[in-house]
Amino acid sequence: MPVRSGWLSPDGQSREDTRLVSLGALTPTSPVATRSGVLPGSSDGASRISGFTLTGTANSMSATVSPGRAVLQSTDARGAYPVALTEYLPVTFADGNAQYTRIDLLVLRIYDDAYDGLGRTEAVVEIVPGTPAAAPTVPAAPGLSLPLYEVTVPANASAGTGGIAWASALLGRRTATVGVGGILPVTTDTSNGAYPGQYRDLGGVIQRWSGTAWADYQPPLVVETTNTGVTAQGNWSLSWFGARRTRGVCSFTVGLTRLTSALTATAAGTTNPGNVGDELICTLPAGWRPVVESYASASDGYADGAVRIAADGSVQLITWSTSGVIQVGNVLRFSACFVL
């Protein structure tokens, strides 16, 4: 039998069994209990869980279960049973009822005669048959079992009538378990966390257990600040610079003082009213520059205009109020916010 379990056989276990089912500490559900589930992962990294995948054979009642590893938790006193399926395992579902549809349940199950008195001591993959009905329900999972799939078997289904429509018949029930401290992949899990600070991946969203509820995880907010690195250009001197950045967004304010000669914008009625010759006024430090060219409003308290902020950090005054004059000693101020 390719389904193996460690610490179960009354005759002892082989070294091979021990290697295959060695799992270590898994996701806790109590100080001594482990969450039952399939260990996640796939050979190509494309699937959350590939172990114990059920794949149907077209036009038949048969399917195969893929290799995988799992753990089944019993009572605290009995402990957890590690299980490994090392080969593809064929399973066959009974033909459909003549009148009604039924839902079967495919499970991974532990038999332990020392506790259940059923005369078997082994791990198995088995089919729990449902009851045919006009509105069929899923049968209850046996004790110490892990549901893998619900399989809908239509009325009159058989190999001779086309078998099971596998594409629509399967409903996955596998749950995952991971090493303690690992991020648990889940899809519709409603169970509580085991300890504050436990993490899970719910459909691509990282969540953290607070001790009372799962909440989408937001990493601690890191805000960087600086007031250095701006280089004034030409007939300007730096009065101040203050910048903040966090999570890829930057905002800053710059003040520049006009030095030795006033700057006058062209008058209304001219070819380019408000033109100031795209004067370079400063350069922003690396790491605090926009990825693409950006624009911002500017003012000296008497008139206003606009600046262009290039990806290389250069800042140019590109327009000003028509006939407006930036006098010597006036402070030009501008602010911007952009994605780095």
CSV table of C-alpha atoms in Angstrom, one decimal:
chain,number,residue,atom,x,y,z
A,1,MET,CA,0.0,0.0,0.0
A,2,PRO,CA,1.6,3.3,-1.0
A,3,VAL,CA,-0.1,5.2,1.8
A,4,ARG,CA,2.2,5.2,4.8
A,5,SER,CA,1.9,6.5,8.4
A,6,GLY,CA,4.5,6.9,11.0
A,7,TRP,CA,4.2,5.7,14.6
A,8,LEU,CA,1.1,3.7,13.8
A,9,SER,CA,2.0,0.1,13.0
A,10,PRO,CA,2.0,-2.2,16.1
A,11,ASP,CA,5.0,-4.1,14.4
A,12,GLY,CA,7.2,-1.0,14.3
A,13,GLN,CA,8.0,1.1,11.3
A,14,SER,CA,10.8,1.0,8.7
A,15,ARG,CA,13.5,3.5,8.4
A,16,GLU,CA,11.9,4.4,5.0
A,17,ASP,CA,8.5,5.1,6.7
A,18,THR,CA,10.3,7.3,9.3
A,19,ARG,CA,12.0,9.4,6.6
A,20,LEU,CA,8.9,9.8,4.5
A,21,VAL,CA,6.6,11.0,7.3
A,22,SER,CA,9.0,13.0,9.4
A,23,LEU,CA,7.3,16.4,9.7
A,24,GLY,CA,8.5,18.3,12.8
A,25,ALA,CA,6.4,20.9,14.5
A,26,LEU,CA,3.4,22.1,12.5
A,27,THR,CA,0.6,24.7,12.8
A,28,PRO,CA,-0.6,24.4,16.4
A,29,THR,CA,-4.3,24.4,17.4
A,30,SER,CA,-3.5,24.0,21.1
A,31,PRO,CA,-0.3,23.6,23.2
A,32,VAL,CA,-0.1,19.9,22.2
A,33,ALA,CA,-2.3,19.6,19.1
A,34,THR,CA,-1.5,20.2,15.4
A,35,ARG,CA,-3.8,21.5,12.6
A,36,SER,CA,-4.8,18.6,10.3
A,37,GLY,CA,-4.0,19.2,6.7
A,38,VAL,CA,-2.0,18.6,3.6
A,39,LEU,CA,1.5,20.0,3.3
A,40,PRO,CA,1.4,22.7,0.6
A,41,GLY,CA,3.6,23.0,-2.5
A,42,SER,CA,4.0,21.7,-6.0
A,43,SER,CA,7.0,20.7,-8.1
A,44,ASP,CA,6.7,23.7,-10.3
A,45,GLY,CA,5.6,26.2,-7.6
A,46,ALA,CA,2.3,27.0,-9.5
A,47,SER,CA,-0.1,25.3,-7.1
A,48,ARG,CA,-0.8,26.0,-3.4
A,49,ILE,CA,-1.5,22.3,-2.8
A,50,SER,CA,-0.7,19.5,-5.2
A,51,GLY,CA,-0.6,16.6,-2.8
A,52,PHE,CA,-3.6,14.3,-2.8
A,53,THR,CA,-5.0,15.9,-6.0
A,54,LEU,CA,-7.8,13.9,-7.5
A,55,THR,CA,-7.7,13.6,-11.3
A,56,GLY,CA,-10.6,11.9,-13.1
A,57,THR,CA,-10.2,9.6,-16.1
A,58,ALA,CA,-12.5,10.7,-19.0
A,59,ASN,CA,-15.6,8.7,-19.7
A,60,SER,CA,-15.2,6.5,-16.6
A,61,MET,CA,-15.9,6.2,-12.9
A,62,SER,CA,-12.2,6.0,-12.0
A,63,ALA,CA,-9.7,8.6,-10.9
A,64,THR,CA,-6.2,8.8,-9.5
A,65,VAL,CA,-4.9,10.5,-6.3
A,66,SER,CA,-1.5,12.2,-6.6
A,67,PRO,CA,1.3,11.7,-4.1
A,68,GLY,CA,1.5,14.0,-1.1
A,69,ARG,CA,2.1,14.4,2.6
A,70,ALA,CA,-0.4,15.2,5.3
A,71,VAL,CA,-0.9,15.1,9.1
A,72,LEU,CA,-4.1,14.1,10.9
A,73,GLN,CA,-4.7,15.2,14.4
A,74,SER,CA,-6.6,13.0,16.8
A,75,THR,CA,-7.2,13.9,20.5
A,76,ASP,CA,-4.5,15.6,22.5
A,77,ALA,CA,-3.7,12.4,24.2
A,78,ARG,CA,-3.4,10.3,21.0
A,79,GLY,CA,-1.4,12.9,19.1
A,80,ALA,CA,-1.0,13.6,15.3
A,81,TYR,CA,-0.5,11.0,12.6
A,82,PRO,CA,1.8,12.0,9.8
A,83,VAL,CA,1.0,10.4,6.4
A,84,ALA,CA,2.7,10.1,3.1
A,85,LEU,CA,1.3,8.9,-0.2
A,86,THR,CA,4.3,7.9,-2.3
A,87,GLU,CA,2.6,6.7,-5.6
A,88,TYR,CA,-0.3,7.7,-7.7
A,89,LEU,CA,-3.3,5.8,-6.2
A,90,PRO,CA,-6.3,4.7,-8.3
A,91,VAL,CA,-9.8,5.0,-6.9
A,92,THR,CA,-13.1,3.9,-8.4
A,93,PHE,CA,-16.5,5.3,-7.6
A,94,ALA,CA,-19.6,3.2,-7.6
A,95,ASP,CA,-22.1,3.6,-10.4
A,96,GLY,CA,-24.8,6.2,-10.0
A,97,ASN,CA,-28.3,5.5,-8.6
A,98,ALA,CA,-31.0,4.7,-11.2
A,99,GLN,CA,-33.0,7.8,-10.1
A,100,TYR,CA,-31.1,10.2,-7.9
A,101,THR,CA,-27.8,12.0,-7.8
A,102,ARG,CA,-25.5,11.4,-4.8
A,103,ILE,CA,-22.4,13.1,-3.4
A,104,ASP,CA,-19.5,11.0,-2.3
A,105,LEU,CA,-16.7,12.2,0.0
A,106,LEU,CA,-13.1,11.2,-0.7
A,107,VAL,CA,-11.1,11.2,2.5
A,108,LEU,CA,-7.7,10.4,3.9
A,109,ARG,CA,-8.3,8.2,7.0
A,110,ILE,CA,-6.4,6.7,9.9
A,111,TYR,CA,-7.5,3.3,11.3
A,112,ASP,CA,-5.9,2.6,14.6
A,113,ASP,CA,-7.3,-0.6,16.2
A,114,ALA,CA,-5.7,0.2,19.6
A,115,TYR,CA,-8.2,3.1,19.8
A,116,ASP,CA,-11.1,2.5,17.4
A,117,GLY,CA,-11.4,-1.3,17.7
A,118,LEU,CA,-12.1,-1.6,13.9
A,119,GLY,CA,-9.5,-4.4,13.4
A,120,ARG,CA,-7.3,-2.3,11.1
A,121,THR,CA,-4.1,-0.3,11.7
A,122,GLU,CA,-3.3,1.7,8.6
A,123,ALA,CA,-3.7,4.9,6.7
A,124,VAL,CA,-5.9,4.8,3.6
A,125,VAL,CA,-7.6,6.9,1.0
A,126,GLU,CA,-11.2,5.9,0.8
A,127,ILE,CA,-14.5,6.9,-0.6
A,128,VAL,CA,-17.4,7.6,1.8
A,129,PRO,CA,-20.5,7.0,-0.3
A,130,GLY,CA,-23.4,9.5,-0.1
A,131,THR,CA,-27.1,8.8,-0.1
A,132,PRO,CA,-28.9,9.3,-3.4
A,133,ALA,CA,-31.6,11.9,-3.1
A,134,ALA,CA,-33.5,14.6,-5.0
A,135,ALA,CA,-31.4,17.1,-3.0
A,136,PRO,CA,-28.3,15.1,-2.0
A,137,THR,CA,-26.1,16.1,0.9
A,138,VAL,CA,-22.5,15.4,1.7
A,139,PRO,CA,-21.9,12.5,4.0
A,140,ALA,CA,-20.2,13.1,7.3
A,141,ALA,CA,-16.5,12.5,7.4
A,142,PRO,CA,-15.5,9.5,9.5
A,143,GLY,CA,-13.6,10.0,12.7
A,144,LEU,CA,-9.9,10.8,12.3
A,145,SER,CA,-10.1,11.6,8.6
A,146,LEU,CA,-9.3,14.5,6.4
A,147,PRO,CA,-11.8,15.4,3.6
A,148,LEU,CA,-10.1,15.7,0.2
A,149,TYR,CA,-12.9,16.1,-2.3
A,150,GLU,CA,-16.7,16.0,-2.7
A,151,VAL,CA,-17.6,14.1,-5.9
A,152,THR,CA,-21.0,14.5,-7.4
A,153,VAL,CA,-22.2,11.2,-9.0
A,154,PRO,CA,-25.2,11.8,-11.3
A,155,ALA,CA,-28.1,9.3,-11.6
A,156,ASN,CA,-27.3,6.4,-14.0
A,157,ALA,CA,-23.6,7.4,-14.2
A,158,SER,CA,-21.4,4.5,-15.2
A,159,ALA,CA,-18.5,3.8,-17.5
A,160,GLY,CA,-21.0,2.7,-20.2
A,161,THR,CA,-22.9,6.0,-20.0
A,162,GLY,CA,-19.9,8.4,-20.1
A,163,GLY,CA,-18.9,8.1,-16.4
A,164,ILE,CA,-18.5,11.1,-14.1
A,165,ALA,CA,-18.3,14.6,-15.6
A,166,TRP,CA,-15.1,15.3,-13.7
A,167,ALA,CA,-14.7,19.0,-14.7
A,168,SER,CA,-17.9,19.9,-12.8
A,169,ALA,CA,-18.2,17.0,-10.4
A,170,LEU,CA,-15.3,17.9,-8.0
A,171,LEU,CA,-15.3,20.2,-5.1
A,172,GLY,CA,-12.0,20.5,-3.3
A,173,ARG,CA,-12.0,20.1,0.5
A,174,ARG,CA,-8.3,19.9,1.2
A,175,THR,CA,-6.9,22.1,3.9
A,176,ALA,CA,-3.2,22.9,4.4
A,177,THR,CA,-0.9,22.8,7.3
A,178,VAL,CA,2.6,24.3,7.6
A,179,GLY,CA,5.5,24.4,9.9
A,180,VAL,CA,4.9,26.5,13.0
A,181,GLY,CA,5.7,30.1,12.2
A,182,GLY,CA,5.0,29.5,8.5
A,183,ILE,CA,2.4,31.3,6.4
A,184,LEU,CA,-0.6,29.1,6.1
A,185,PRO,CA,-2.2,29.1,2.6
A,186,VAL,CA,-6.0,29.1,2.8
A,187,THR,CA,-9.0,29.9,0.6
A,188,THR,CA,-12.2,29.9,2.6
A,189,ASP,CA,-10.9,29.0,6.1
A,190,THR,CA,-13.0,30.3,9.0
A,191,SER,CA,-11.0,28.8,11.9
A,192,ASN,CA,-9.4,30.9,14.5
A,193,GLY,CA,-5.6,31.4,14.7
A,194,ALA,CA,-3.5,29.6,17.3
A,195,TYR,CA,-1.5,32.5,18.7
A,196,PRO,CA,-1.1,36.3,18.3
A,197,GLY,CA,1.3,36.9,15.4
A,198,GLN,CA,0.3,33.9,13.3
A,199,TYR,CA,0.1,34.6,9.6
A,200,ARG,CA,-1.9,33.2,6.8
A,201,ASP,CA,-2.4,33.8,3.0
A,202,LEU,CA,-6.1,34.1,2.3
A,203,GLY,CA,-6.5,34.1,-1.5
A,204,GLY,CA,-3.3,36.2,-2.0
A,205,VAL,CA,-3.9,38.6,1.0
A,206,ILE,CA,-1.6,38.2,4.0
A,207,GLN,CA,-3.5,38.3,7.3
A,208,ARG,CA,-2.3,38.3,10.9
A,209,TRP,CA,-4.1,36.8,13.9
A,210,SER,CA,-4.4,39.5,16.6
A,211,GLY,CA,-5.5,37.1,19.3
A,212,THR,CA,-9.2,37.7,18.6
A,213,ALA,CA,-9.5,38.1,14.8
A,214,TRP,CA,-7.8,37.8,11.5
A,215,ALA,CA,-6.9,41.2,10.0
A,216,ASP,CA,-5.2,42.1,6.7
A,217,TYR,CA,-1.5,42.7,7.5
A,218,GLN,CA,0.0,46.1,7.0
A,219,PRO,CA,3.8,46.2,7.6
A,220,PRO,CA,5.0,48.9,10.0
A,221,LEU,CA,5.0,52.3,8.3
A,222,VAL,CA,8.5,53.5,7.7
A,223,VAL,CA,8.8,57.2,6.9
A,224,GLU,CA,12.2,58.6,5.7
A,225,THR,CA,12.9,62.4,6.0
A,226,THR,CA,15.7,64.7,4.8
A,227,ASN,CA,16.4,68.4,4.6
A,228,THR,CA,19.7,68.2,2.7
A,229,GLY,CA,20.8,67.4,-0.8
A,230,VAL,CA,19.2,70.1,-2.9
A,231,THR,CA,21.6,72.2,-4.9
A,232,ALA,CA,20.6,75.7,-5.8
A,233,GLN,CA,21.4,76.8,-9.4
A,234,GLY,CA,22.2,80.1,-11.1
A,235,ASN,CA,20.9,83.2,-9.4
A,236,TRP,CA,19.3,81.4,-6.5
A,237,SER,CA,20.3,80.2,-3.0
A,238,LEU,CA,18.6,77.5,-0.9
A,239,SER,CA,16.4,78.8,1.9
A,240,TRP,CA,15.0,75.5,3.0
A,241,PHE,CA,14.2,71.9,1.9
A,242,GLY,CA,12.1,69.3,3.6
A,243,ALA,CA,11.1,66.0,2.2
A,244,ARG,CA,9.4,62.8,3.3
A,245,ARG,CA,9.0,59.4,1.5
A,246,THR,CA,7.2,56.2,2.4
A,247,ARG,CA,6.0,53.2,0.5
A,248,GLY,CA,7.3,54.6,-2.8
A,249,VAL,CA,5.7,58.0,-2.5
A,250,CYS,CA,7.7,61.2,-2.0
A,251,SER,CA,6.6,64.7,-1.0
A,252,PHE,CA,8.8,67.8,-0.5
A,253,THR,CA,8.8,71.6,-0.1
A,254,VAL,CA,11.6,73.8,-1.4
A,255,GLY,CA,12.3,77.5,-0.7
A,256,LEU,CA,14.8,79.4,-2.9
A,257,THR,CA,15.9,83.0,-2.5
A,258,ARG,CA,16.5,85.3,-5.5
A,259,LEU,CA,20.0,86.7,-5.3
A,260,THR,CA,21.5,89.6,-7.4
A,261,SER,CA,19.0,90.5,-10.1
A,262,ALA,CA,15.2,90.6,-10.4
A,263,LEU,CA,13.5,88.1,-12.7
A,264,THR,CA,10.8,89.6,-14.9
A,265,ALA,CA,8.2,87.6,-16.9
A,266,THR,CA,7.1,88.7,-20.4
A,267,ALA,CA,4.1,91.0,-20.6
A,268,ALA,CA,0.6,90.2,-21.7
A,269,GLY,CA,0.2,90.7,-25.5
A,270,THR,CA,3.6,89.4,-26.3
A,271,THR,CA,4.3,86.2,-28.2
A,272,ASN,CA,4.8,84.1,-25.0
A,273,PRO,CA,3.2,86.1,-22.1
A,274,GLY,CA,4.5,85.0,-18.7
A,275,ASN,CA,7.7,83.4,-20.2
A,276,VAL,CA,10.8,83.3,-17.9
A,277,GLY,CA,13.1,81.3,-20.2
A,278,ASP,CA,12.8,78.0,-18.4
A,279,GLU,CA,15.3,79.0,-15.9
A,280,LEU,CA,17.1,76.2,-14.0
A,281,ILE,CA,16.7,77.0,-10.3
A,282,CYS,CA,17.8,73.8,-8.4
A,283,THR,CA,18.5,70.1,-8.5
A,284,LEU,CA,16.9,67.5,-6.3
A,285,PRO,CA,19.0,64.8,-4.6
A,286,ALA,CA,19.0,61.2,-6.1
A,287,GLY,CA,16.3,59.0,-4.5
A,288,TRP,CA,14.0,62.0,-4.1
A,289,ARG,CA,13.2,62.5,-7.8
A,290,PRO,CA,10.1,61.6,-9.9
A,291,VAL,CA,10.4,58.7,-12.3
A,292,VAL,CA,8.7,60.8,-15.0
A,293,GLU,CA,8.6,64.5,-15.6
A,294,SER,CA,6.3,66.3,-13.2
A,295,TYR,CA,4.9,69.8,-12.7
A,296,ALA,CA,4.1,71.9,-9.6
A,297,SER,CA,2.8,75.4,-8.7
A,298,ALA,CA,5.2,78.0,-7.4
A,299,SER,CA,4.8,81.3,-5.6
A,300,ASP,CA,6.8,84.1,-3.9
A,301,GLY,CA,3.8,85.5,-2.1
A,302,TYR,CA,3.3,88.3,-4.7
A,303,ALA,CA,2.7,86.3,-7.9
A,304,ASP,CA,2.8,82.7,-9.0
A,305,GLY,CA,3.8,80.4,-11.8
A,306,ALA,CA,4.9,76.8,-12.4
A,307,VAL,CA,8.0,74.6,-12.3
A,308,ARG,CA,9.0,71.5,-14.2
A,309,ILE,CA,10.7,68.7,-12.3
A,310,ALA,CA,12.6,66.3,-14.5
A,311,ALA,CA,13.5,62.7,-13.8
A,312,ASP,CA,17.2,63.8,-13.5
A,313,GLY,CA,16.2,66.0,-10.6
A,314,SER,CA,16.6,69.3,-12.4
A,315,VAL,CA,13.9,71.9,-11.6
A,316,GLN,CA,13.1,74.7,-14.0
A,317,LEU,CA,10.9,77.8,-13.5
A,318,ILE,CA,8.9,77.7,-16.7
A,319,THR,CA,6.2,80.3,-16.3
A,320,TRP,CA,5.3,83.3,-14.1
A,321,SER,CA,2.5,85.8,-13.8
A,322,THR,CA,2.5,88.1,-16.9
A,323,SER,CA,4.8,91.1,-16.3
A,324,GLY,CA,5.4,89.7,-12.8
A,325,VAL,CA,8.7,90.4,-11.1
A,326,ILE,CA,10.6,88.2,-8.7
A,327,GLN,CA,12.5,90.7,-6.7
A,328,VAL,CA,16.0,90.2,-5.2
A,329,GLY,CA,15.4,88.7,-1.8
A,330,ASN,CA,12.0,87.2,-2.6
A,331,VAL,CA,11.6,83.5,-1.7
A,332,LEU,CA,10.2,81.2,-4.4
A,333,ARG,CA,8.3,78.3,-2.8
A,334,PHE,CA,7.0,75.1,-4.4
A,335,SER,CA,5.8,71.7,-3.3
A,336,ALA,CA,5.2,68.4,-5.0
A,337,CYS,CA,4.1,64.9,-4.4
A,338,PHE,CA,4.8,61.9,-6.7
A,339,VAL,CA,5.5,58.2,-7.0
A,340,LEU,CA,9.2,57.5,-7.0
